[in-house]
CSV table of C-alpha atoms in Angstrom, one decimal:
chain,number,residue,atom,x,y,z
A,1,VAL,CA,59.5,-5.7,-54.6
A,2,SER,CA,61.3,-6.1,-51.4
A,3,THR,CA,59.5,-6.3,-48.0
A,4,GLN,CA,61.0,-3.0,-46.8
A,5,SER,CA,60.0,-1.1,-49.9
A,6,THR,CA,56.6,-2.6,-49.7
A,7,TRP,CA,56.2,-1.4,-46.2
A,8,ASP,CA,57.4,2.2,-47.3
A,9,LEU,CA,54.9,2.3,-50.1
A,10,GLU,CA,52.1,1.0,-47.9
A,11,LYS,CA,53.0,3.6,-45.3
A,12,LYS,CA,52.9,6.5,-47.8
A,13,GLY,CA,49.5,5.4,-49.3
A,14,MET,CA,51.2,4.6,-52.7
A,15,ILE,CA,51.1,0.8,-52.9
A,16,ASN,CA,51.1,-0.8,-56.2
A,17,SER,CA,47.5,-1.8,-57.4
A,18,PHE,CA,49.0,-5.1,-58.6
A,19,LEU,CA,50.2,-6.1,-55.2
A,20,MET,CA,47.1,-5.2,-53.6
A,21,LYS,CA,45.1,-7.5,-56.0
A,22,ALA,CA,47.8,-10.4,-56.2
A,23,VAL,CA,48.5,-10.7,-52.4
A,24,PRO,CA,45.5,-11.9,-50.3
A,25,PHE,CA,44.5,-9.5,-47.5
A,26,ALA,CA,45.0,-12.0,-44.7
A,27,TYR,CA,48.6,-12.8,-45.8
A,28,ARG,CA,49.2,-9.1,-46.3
A,29,ASN,CA,47.9,-8.2,-42.8
A,30,CYS,CA,50.1,-10.8,-41.2
A,31,MET,CA,53.1,-9.6,-43.1
A,32,PHE,CA,52.6,-6.1,-42.0
A,33,GLN,CA,52.1,-7.3,-38.3
A,34,ARG,CA,55.4,-9.0,-38.6
A,35,ILE,CA,57.1,-5.9,-39.9
A,36,SER,CA,55.6,-3.7,-37.2
A,37,ARG,CA,56.9,-5.9,-34.4
A,38,THR,CA,60.4,-5.3,-35.9
A,39,LEU,CA,60.1,-1.6,-35.6
A,40,ALA,CA,61.9,0.7,-33.0
A,41,THR,CA,61.0,0.1,-29.4
A,42,VAL,CA,60.4,3.0,-27.1
A,43,VAL,CA,61.8,2.6,-23.6
A,44,LYS,CA,60.1,4.4,-20.8
A,45,VAL,CA,61.4,5.4,-17.3
A,46,PRO,CA,60.4,2.4,-15.1
A,47,ASN,CA,58.7,2.6,-11.8
A,48,LEU,CA,61.4,3.2,-9.3
A,49,ALA,CA,59.6,2.8,-6.1
A,50,GLU,CA,56.3,3.5,-4.4
A,51,SER,CA,57.1,7.0,-3.2
A,52,ILE,CA,59.8,8.0,-5.9
A,53,THR,CA,58.6,9.8,-9.0
A,54,GLU,CA,61.7,11.1,-10.6
A,55,GLY,CA,65.5,10.3,-10.8
A,56,GLU,CA,68.7,12.0,-12.1
A,57,VAL,CA,70.6,10.5,-15.0
A,58,LYS,CA,73.9,9.4,-13.8
A,59,SER,CA,75.3,7.6,-17.0
A,60,ILE,CA,74.0,6.7,-20.3
A,61,LYS,CA,75.3,5.2,-23.4
A,62,ASN,CA,75.7,7.2,-26.6
A,63,GLU,CA,73.4,7.2,-29.6
A,64,GLY,CA,74.4,4.7,-32.2
A,65,GLU,CA,75.7,2.1,-29.8
A,66,PHE,CA,74.4,-1.4,-29.7
A,67,VAL,CA,72.9,-3.0,-26.6
A,68,GLY,CA,72.1,-6.5,-25.9
A,69,LEU,CA,68.9,-7.9,-24.3
A,70,ASP,CA,68.6,-7.1,-20.5
A,71,MET,CA,71.9,-5.1,-20.8
A,72,PRO,CA,72.1,-2.1,-18.6
A,73,PHE,CA,72.5,1.0,-20.8
A,74,ALA,CA,71.8,3.8,-18.2
A,75,VAL,CA,71.8,4.4,-14.5
A,76,LEU,CA,69.4,6.7,-12.6
A,77,GLU,CA,70.2,8.1,-9.2
A,78,THR,CA,67.1,8.5,-6.9
A,79,GLY,CA,66.9,9.7,-3.4
A,80,LYS,CA,67.5,6.2,-2.0
A,81,ALA,CA,70.0,4.4,-4.4
A,82,ALA,CA,71.1,4.0,-8.1
A,83,VAL,CA,68.7,2.2,-10.5
A,84,GLU,CA,69.8,0.5,-13.7
A,85,ILE,CA,67.7,0.6,-16.8
A,86,LYS,CA,68.0,-2.4,-19.0
A,87,ALA,CA,67.3,-2.9,-22.7
A,88,PRO,CA,64.1,-4.9,-23.3
A,89,ILE,CA,65.4,-6.0,-26.7
A,90,ALA,CA,68.8,-6.1,-28.5
A,91,GLY,CA,69.4,-3.4,-31.0
A,92,LYS,CA,70.8,0.0,-31.7
A,93,LEU,CA,70.2,3.2,-29.7
A,94,VAL,CA,68.7,5.4,-32.3
A,95,LYS,CA,67.5,8.1,-30.0
A,96,LEU,CA,67.9,9.3,-26.5
A,97,HIS,CA,65.4,11.7,-24.6
A,98,ALA,CA,67.7,12.5,-21.9
A,99,LYS,CA,71.3,13.2,-21.0
A,100,VAL,CA,73.6,12.9,-18.1
A,101,GLY,CA,72.6,15.2,-15.1
A,102,GLN,CA,68.9,15.6,-16.4
A,103,THR,CA,66.1,14.8,-14.1
A,104,VAL,CA,63.5,12.3,-15.8
A,105,LEU,CA,60.0,11.5,-14.6
A,106,VAL,CA,58.6,8.0,-14.3
A,107,GLY,CA,56.6,7.0,-17.3
A,108,ASN,CA,58.2,9.5,-19.7
A,109,ASP,CA,60.0,8.4,-22.9
A,110,PHE,CA,63.7,7.6,-22.1
A,111,ALA,CA,65.2,6.0,-25.3
A,112,VAL,CA,64.5,4.4,-28.7
A,113,ILE,CA,66.0,1.1,-29.6
A,114,ASP,CA,65.8,-0.2,-33.2
A,115,GLU,CA,66.1,-4.0,-33.2
A,116,THR,CA,66.2,-4.3,-37.1
A,117,GLN,CA,69.8,-3.0,-37.1
A,118,ALA,CA,72.2,-5.7,-36.1
A,119,PRO,CA,75.7,-4.9,-34.7
A,120,PRO,CA,78.7,-5.1,-36.9
A,121,ALA,CA,80.5,-8.3,-37.4
A,122,GLY,CA,82.7,-9.3,-34.4
A,123,GLY,CA,80.4,-7.4,-32.0
A,124,ALA,CA,82.4,-4.2,-32.3
A,125,SER,CA,80.6,-1.0,-31.6
A,126,VAL,CA,80.0,1.5,-34.5
A,127,ASP,CA,82.1,4.1,-32.8
A,128,ALA,CA,85.0,1.7,-32.2
A,129,PRO,CA,88.4,3.0,-33.4
A,130,LYS,CA,89.6,1.6,-36.7
A,131,ALA,CA,92.6,-0.5,-36.9
A,132,LYS,CA,95.8,1.2,-37.4
A,133,PRO,CA,97.6,0.3,-40.7
A,134,ALA,CA,100.7,-2.0,-40.6
A,135,GLU,CA,103.0,1.0,-41.2
A,136,GLU,CA,101.9,2.6,-38.0
A,137,LYS,CA,102.4,-0.5,-36.1
A,138,ALA,CA,105.9,-1.0,-37.5
A,139,ALA,CA,106.9,2.4,-36.6
A,140,PRO,CA,107.7,1.7,-32.9
A,141,LYS,CA,109.9,-1.2,-33.9
A,142,LEU,CA,111.7,1.0,-36.5
A,143,ALA,CA,112.3,3.7,-33.7
A,144,GLU,CA,113.6,0.9,-31.5
A,145,SER,CA,116.1,-0.3,-34.1
A,146,ILE,CA,117.3,3.2,-34.7
A,147,LYS,CA,118.0,3.5,-30.9
A,148,ALA,CA,119.8,0.2,-30.8
A,149,ALA,CA,122.1,1.1,-33.7
A,150,PRO,CA,125.6,2.2,-32.9
A,151,THR,CA,126.0,6.1,-33.0
A,152,SER,CA,128.9,7.9,-34.5
A,153,ALA,CA,131.8,9.1,-32.5
A,154,PRO,CA,130.7,11.8,-29.9
A,155,THR,CA,131.3,15.3,-31.1
A,156,PRO,CA,133.6,17.5,-28.8
A,157,LYS,CA,132.0,19.6,-26.3
A,158,PRO,CA,132.0,23.4,-26.8
A,159,ALA,CA,134.3,25.5,-24.6
A,160,GLU,CA,132.5,26.6,-21.4
A,161,ALA,CA,131.6,30.3,-21.3
A,162,PRO,CA,133.1,32.4,-18.5
A,163,ALA,CA,131.0,32.4,-15.3
A,164,LYS,CA,128.8,35.3,-14.9
A,165,LYS,CA,128.3,37.1,-11.6
A,166,PRO,CA,125.1,36.1,-9.7
A,167,VAL,CA,122.3,38.6,-10.2
A,168,ILE,CA,120.7,39.3,-6.9
A,169,PRO,CA,116.9,39.9,-7.4
A,170,GLU,CA,115.2,43.0,-6.1
A,171,PRO,CA,113.0,42.3,-3.1
A,172,GLU,CA,109.3,42.2,-3.9
A,173,PRO,CA,107.0,44.6,-2.2
A,174,VAL,CA,105.1,43.4,0.9
A,175,LYS,CA,101.6,42.4,0.2
A,176,ALA,CA,98.6,41.8,2.6
A,177,SER,CA,99.0,38.6,4.8
A,178,PHE,CA,96.0,36.9,3.2
A,179,ALA,CA,97.7,37.2,-0.2
A,180,LYS,CA,99.8,34.1,0.6
A,181,PHE,CA,96.7,31.9,0.9
A,182,SER,CA,93.9,30.8,-1.5
A,183,ARG,CA,90.8,32.9,-1.6
A,184,GLU,CA,89.1,31.0,-4.4
A,185,VAL,CA,85.4,30.0,-4.2
A,186,ARG,CA,84.2,26.7,-5.8
A,187,ARG,CA,80.5,25.9,-6.7
A,188,ILE,CA,79.7,22.1,-7.0
A,189,PRO,CA,76.1,20.9,-8.0
A,190,LEU,CA,74.2,19.1,-5.2
A,191,ASN,CA,73.8,15.6,-6.2
A,192,PHE,CA,70.4,14.0,-6.6
A,193,LEU,CA,70.9,11.9,-3.4
A,194,ARG,CA,71.8,14.8,-1.3
A,195,GLN,CA,68.8,16.8,-2.5
A,196,ALA,CA,66.4,14.0,-1.7
A,197,ALA,CA,67.9,13.5,1.8
A,198,SER,CA,67.7,17.3,2.5
A,199,LYS,CA,64.0,17.3,1.4
A,200,GLY,CA,63.1,14.3,3.5
A,201,LEU,CA,64.9,15.6,6.7
A,202,LYS,CA,63.2,18.9,6.3
A,203,GLU,CA,59.8,17.4,5.8
A,204,SER,CA,60.3,15.4,9.0
A,205,GLN,CA,61.0,18.4,11.0
A,206,ASN,CA,58.1,20.2,9.7
A,207,THR,CA,55.6,17.3,10.1
A,208,TYR,CA,56.7,15.6,13.5
A,209,ALA,CA,56.4,16.8,17.0
A,210,MET,CA,59.9,15.6,17.5
A,211,LEU,CA,61.3,15.0,21.0
A,212,THR,CA,64.4,13.2,22.3
A,213,THR,CA,65.0,11.4,25.6
A,214,PHE,CA,68.3,10.2,26.9
A,215,ASN,CA,69.7,7.5,29.1
A,216,GLU,CA,73.1,6.0,30.0
A,217,CYS,CA,74.0,2.4,29.7
A,218,ASP,CA,76.7,0.3,31.2
A,219,MET,CA,78.3,-1.8,28.6
A,220,SER,CA,80.5,-3.9,31.0
A,221,GLU,CA,78.4,-7.2,30.6
A,222,LEU,CA,78.1,-6.9,26.9
A,223,THR,CA,81.7,-6.1,26.5
A,224,ASN,CA,82.8,-9.1,28.5
A,225,MET,CA,80.5,-11.5,26.7
A,226,ARG,CA,81.7,-10.3,23.3
A,227,LYS,CA,85.4,-10.7,24.6
A,228,ASP,CA,84.8,-14.3,25.8
A,229,LEU,CA,82.6,-15.6,22.9
A,230,SER,CA,83.9,-13.7,19.9
A,231,GLU,CA,86.4,-16.3,18.8
A,232,ASP,CA,83.8,-19.2,19.1
A,233,PHE,CA,81.1,-17.1,17.4
A,234,LEU,CA,83.5,-16.3,14.4
A,235,LYS,CA,84.4,-20.0,14.1
A,236,LYS,CA,80.7,-21.4,14.1
A,237,HIS,CA,79.0,-18.4,12.2
A,238,GLY,CA,81.8,-17.2,10.0
A,239,THR,CA,81.0,-13.5,11.0
A,240,PRO,CA,82.4,-11.5,13.9
A,241,LEU,CA,80.4,-10.5,16.8
A,242,THR,CA,79.7,-6.8,17.3
A,243,PHE,CA,77.5,-4.6,19.6
A,244,MET,CA,75.1,-3.7,16.8
A,245,SER,CA,73.4,-7.2,16.8
A,246,ALA,CA,72.8,-6.8,20.5
A,247,PHE,CA,71.1,-3.3,20.1
A,248,VAL,CA,69.0,-4.5,17.2
A,249,LYS,CA,67.8,-7.6,19.3
A,250,ALA,CA,67.2,-5.3,22.3
A,251,ALA,CA,65.2,-2.8,20.2
A,252,ALA,CA,63.0,-5.6,18.7
A,253,MET,CA,62.3,-7.1,22.0
A,254,SER,CA,61.3,-3.7,23.4
A,255,ILE,CA,59.2,-2.9,20.5
A,256,ARG,CA,57.1,-5.9,21.2
A,257,LYS,CA,56.5,-4.4,24.8
A,258,TYR,CA,55.8,-0.9,23.5
A,259,PRO,CA,54.2,-1.3,20.0
A,260,ALA,CA,53.6,2.3,19.6
A,261,ILE,CA,57.2,3.0,18.9
A,262,ASN,CA,56.7,0.8,15.8
A,263,ALA,CA,53.5,2.5,14.7
A,264,VAL,CA,53.0,5.5,12.4
A,265,ILE,CA,50.2,8.0,11.9
A,266,ASP,CA,48.4,7.9,8.5
A,267,GLY,CA,45.9,10.6,8.2
A,268,LYS,CA,43.4,10.1,11.0
A,269,GLU,CA,44.5,6.5,11.7
A,270,ILE,CA,47.3,4.8,13.6
A,271,VAL,CA,49.0,2.0,11.7
A,272,TYR,CA,50.3,-0.7,14.1
A,273,ARG,CA,52.9,-3.1,12.4
A,274,ASP,CA,53.4,-6.5,13.9
A,275,PHE,CA,56.8,-6.9,12.3
A,276,VAL,CA,60.0,-5.0,12.9
A,277,ASP,CA,62.1,-3.9,9.8
A,278,MET,CA,65.1,-2.3,11.1
A,279,SER,CA,66.9,0.5,9.1
A,280,LEU,CA,70.7,0.5,9.9
A,281,GLU,CA,73.2,3.1,8.6
A,282,VAL,CA,76.1,1.9,6.5
A,283,SER,CA,79.0,3.9,5.1
A,284,ALA,CA,79.2,3.8,1.2
A,285,PRO,CA,81.6,5.7,-1.1
A,286,LYS,CA,78.8,8.1,-2.0
A,287,GLY,CA,77.7,8.7,1.5
A,288,ILE,CA,75.5,7.0,4.0
A,289,LEU,CA,73.0,4.4,3.1
A,290,VAL,CA,70.3,2.9,5.1
A,291,PRO,CA,69.4,-0.7,4.2
A,292,VAL,CA,66.6,-2.6,6.0
A,293,ILE,CA,66.9,-5.8,7.8
A,294,ARG,CA,63.5,-7.5,7.6
A,295,ASN,CA,61.6,-9.3,10.6
A,296,CYS,CA,64.3,-8.5,13.2
A,297,GLU,CA,61.9,-9.9,15.8
A,298,SER,CA,62.4,-13.4,14.5
A,299,LEU,CA,66.3,-13.2,14.0
A,300,ASN,CA,69.0,-14.4,16.3
A,301,PHE,CA,72.4,-12.7,16.9
A,302,ALA,CA,74.1,-14.7,14.0
A,303,GLU,CA,71.5,-13.8,11.4
A,304,ILE,CA,71.5,-10.2,12.3
A,305,GLU,CA,75.4,-10.1,12.0
A,306,LYS,CA,75.3,-11.9,8.7
A,307,ALA,CA,72.8,-9.4,7.4
A,308,ILE,CA,74.9,-6.4,8.6
A,309,VAL,CA,78.0,-7.8,6.9
A,310,TYR,CA,76.1,-8.5,3.7
A,311,PHE,CA,74.8,-5.0,3.4
A,312,GLY,CA,78.0,-3.6,4.4
A,313,ALA,CA,79.8,-5.4,1.4
A,314,LYS,CA,77.1,-4.4,-1.0
A,315,ALA,CA,77.2,-0.7,0.1
A,316,LYS,CA,81.0,-0.6,-0.5
A,317,GLU,CA,80.5,-2.0,-4.0
A,318,GLY,CA,77.5,0.4,-4.7
A,319,LYS,CA,75.2,-2.5,-5.5
A,320,ILE,CA,72.5,-2.0,-2.9
A,321,ALA,CA,69.2,-2.3,-4.7
A,322,LEU,CA,66.4,0.1,-4.2
A,323,GLU,CA,63.9,-2.4,-2.6
A,324,GLU,CA,66.6,-3.1,0.1
A,325,ILE,CA,66.6,0.3,1.5
A,326,LEU,CA,62.7,0.9,1.6
A,327,GLY,CA,60.0,0.1,4.0
A,328,GLY,CA,61.9,0.4,7.5
A,329,THR,CA,59.7,0.7,10.6
A,330,PHE,CA,62.4,1.6,13.1
A,331,ALA,CA,65.9,3.0,12.7
A,332,ILE,CA,69.3,2.8,14.5
A,333,THR,CA,72.0,5.3,14.0
A,334,ASN,CA,75.6,4.9,15.2
A,335,ASN,CA,77.3,8.2,15.6
A,336,GLY,CA,79.5,6.6,18.1
A,337,ALA,CA,81.6,5.0,15.3
A,338,PHE,CA,82.8,8.5,14.4
A,339,GLY,CA,83.4,9.6,18.1
A,340,SER,CA,80.2,11.3,18.9
A,341,MET,CA,79.4,11.6,22.6
A,342,LEU,CA,75.8,12.8,22.3
A,343,SER,CA,73.3,13.8,19.6
A,344,THR,CA,69.7,14.2,18.8
A,345,PRO,CA,68.9,12.0,15.7
A,346,ILE,CA,66.4,13.1,13.3
A,347,ILE,CA,63.4,10.6,12.5
A,348,ASN,CA,63.2,9.4,8.9
A,349,THR,CA,59.8,9.4,7.4
A,350,PRO,CA,57.5,7.3,7.6
A,351,GLN,CA,58.9,6.1,10.8
A,352,SER,CA,58.0,7.3,14.4
A,353,ALA,CA,61.2,6.7,16.2
A,354,VAL,CA,65.0,6.5,16.0
A,355,LEU,CA,67.6,5.2,18.4
A,356,GLY,CA,71.0,6.9,18.6
A,357,LEU,CA,74.1,5.1,19.8
A,358,HIS,CA,77.3,6.9,20.7
A,359,SER,CA,80.9,6.1,21.7
A,360,ILE,CA,81.8,4.1,24.6
A,361,LYS,CA,83.9,5.8,27.3
A,362,ASN,CA,85.2,4.7,30.7
A,363,LYS,CA,83.5,6.8,33.4
A,364,PRO,CA,83.5,6.7,37.1
A,365,THR,CA,80.3,4.9,38.2
A,366,VAL,CA,78.7,4.1,41.5
A,367,VAL,CA,78.6,0.2,41.8
A,368,GLY,CA,77.1,-0.8,45.1
A,369,ASN,CA,78.9,1.4,47.6
A,370,LYS,CA,82.1,1.7,45.5
A,371,ILE,CA,83.2,3.9,42.5
A,372,GLU,CA,84.5,2.0,39.5
A,373,ALA,CA,85.5,2.9,36.1
A,374,ARG,CA,82.9,1.4,33.7
A,375,PRO,CA,82.4,1.5,30.0
A,376,MET,CA,79.4,3.7,29.6
A,377,MET,CA,77.4,4.8,26.5
A,378,PHE,CA,74.8,7.5,26.1
A,379,LEU,CA,71.6,6.4,24.4
A,380,ALA,CA,69.2,8.9,22.6
A,381,LEU,CA,65.7,8.2,21.4
A,382,SER,CA,64.0,10.7,19.1
A,383,TYR,CA,60.2,10.1,18.7
A,384,ASP,CA,57.0,11.5,17.3
A,385,HIS,CA,55.3,13.0,20.4
A,386,ARG,CA,52.0,13.1,18.6
A,387,LEU,CA,51.9,9.3,18.6
A,388,VAL,CA,54.3,8.2,21.4
A,389,ASP,CA,53.8,9.4,25.0
A,390,GLY,CA,56.8,10.5,27.1
A,391,ARG,CA,56.2,7.5,29.5
A,392,GLU,CA,56.4,4.9,26.7
A,393,ALA,CA,59.4,6.5,25.2
A,394,VAL,CA,61.3,6.6,28.6
A,395,LEU,CA,60.2,3.0,29.4
A,396,PHE,CA,61.2,1.8,25.9
A,397,LEU,CA,64.7,3.3,26.1
A,398,LYS,CA,65.0,2.0,29.8
A,399,ASN,CA,64.1,-1.4,28.6
A,400,ILE,CA,66.9,-1.3,26.1
A,401,LYS,CA,69.4,-0.1,28.7
A,402,GLU,CA,68.3,-3.1,30.9
A,403,LEU,CA,68.7,-5.8,28.2
A,404,ILE,CA,72.1,-4.4,27.3
A,405,GLU,CA,73.3,-4.3,30.7
A,406,ASP,CA,72.2,-7.9,31.2
A,407,PRO,CA,72.4,-9.8,27.9
A,408,ARG,CA,71.2,-13.0,29.5
A,409,ARG,CA,67.6,-11.5,29.3
A,410,MET,CA,67.9,-11.3,25.6
A,411,LEU,CA,69.1,-14.9,25.3
A,412,MET,CA,66.3,-16.1,27.5
A,413,GLU,CA,63.9,-13.5,26.2
A,414,ILE,CA,63.0,-12.2,29.6
A,415,GLN,CA,61.7,-8.7,29.8
A,416,THR,CA,61.6,-6.4,32.9
A,417,SER,CA,59.2,-7.8,35.6
A,418,GLN,CA,55.7,-6.2,36.2
A,419,LYS,CA,56.7,-5.2,39.7
A,420,GLN,CA,59.8,-3.4,38.4
A,421,GLN,CA,57.7,-1.7,35.7
A,422,GLN,CA,55.3,-0.3,38.1
A,423,MET,CA,58.2,1.0,40.3
A,424,ASN,CA,59.6,2.8,37.2
A,425,LEU,CA,56.1,4.2,36.4
A,426,SER,CA,55.8,5.7,39.9
A,427,LEU,CA,59.3,7.2,39.8
A,428,ILE,CA,58.7,8.8,36.4
A,429,HIS,CA,55.6,10.6,37.6
A,430,ILE,CA,57.3,12.0,40.7
A,431,SER,CA,59.1,15.3,40.0
A,432,GLU,CA,62.7,15.8,40.6
A,433,PRO,CA,62.6,18.3,43.5
A,434,THR,CA,60.1,16.2,45.4
A,435,ARG,CA,61.5,12.8,44.7
A,436,PRO,CA,64.0,12.6,47.7
A,437,LEU,CA,60.9,13.2,50.0
A,438,TYR,CA,58.9,10.4,48.5
A,439,ILE,CA,61.8,8.0,48.7
A,440,SER,CA,62.5,9.0,52.5
A,441,TYR,CA,58.8,8.6,53.2
A,442,ALA,CA,58.9,5.2,51.6
A,443,VAL,CA,62.0,4.0,53.6
A,444,PHE,CA,60.2,5.3,56.8
A,445,CYS,CA,57.1,3.2,56.0
A,446,LEU,CA,59.1,0.1,55.4
A,447,LYS,CA,61.0,0.5,58.7
A,448,LYS,CA,57.8,1.0,60.5
A,449,LYS,CA,56.3,-2.1,59.0
A,450,LYS,CA,59.2,-4.3,60.1
A,451,THR,CA,58.9,-2.9,63.7
């Protein structure tokens, strides 16, 4: 009796009594354990991320196809990125519990792989098309030979019929003006990525006491530094010098000074994080992805630029992993790349602030006692007012402005002086209508002290 038939008889409870007596129990037990290990394996939906419990099936192989060990046979689209499901064993897909477009939950059964069935010889799939007979392969050659053979004498052309008078069509009745244009309505299913983004943004609006403050930044010094050092920077580090690395560095330095920007409310506690994981938006074929650059407070300009180039290339190829877009503590969005002049960015949970960059435009600016055309950029900071006070938000954004306007401070890691900070605090608490009176009184006191 073969091993397979013995297993079938044992499973049905009809094993031959002779085998039960002849085969020792220990040997029979080991044999059945070996057979059970070769049975079909159930593949479950893996853990996608800490906060993700479901995903949408984007693509999956068909039943009856063979898969190799660690071979991706399905792709799940989550609210952050696409996740591949790999085969834990090599075998045949005998059953699928999901199809394309279906939403599956983490931990549920996804597929069944039978490792006892080996692929056909040559590694070809079961559903592979059969080879065509030699007669069909020879058919094109025969057709070519027929075309190449000399043809008989051309037959004389028939006599041309007399030309008919042109028929003038009757004018069509005049219709409504909108009849010349399309009036169709198309309905396209909302993909899983867009659904998750919509849910997260609406949750952010409903949870946070969101407020936005603005400032204007002079980009002259940073523009000149980039123009003078871009070629040397590219030769040494192999990556171009952009404005984004300067803003990432300035934000990381400002977070050291105002740690509440990098904190988050968790129930009845405030969680302060001593590291800065920066979320940056990059364009991808499917939309906008937000990869995270870890520990930006410890990176220099070159390391930040290399990380931006790395994630940009992976986003275009659609190969950003799920763990690379989770866990940011602060975000920067650059709507200026699309020509935006001003915006109010929305905070992404579980962060507490987001910095918005905008397009650079030459504007008339007072420099000393002269009016000059300077490249200016509007900066916007949206923050959770439950955690961050207006004073800290304004000073945080102003500190970024000062670091960008004088990049030497970032290279030397020099923040705004304590005296300048106290002056900024006093000006913030003075209301706009009464501010000229306070300034005039201060000037009067200084003149009186000199005399």
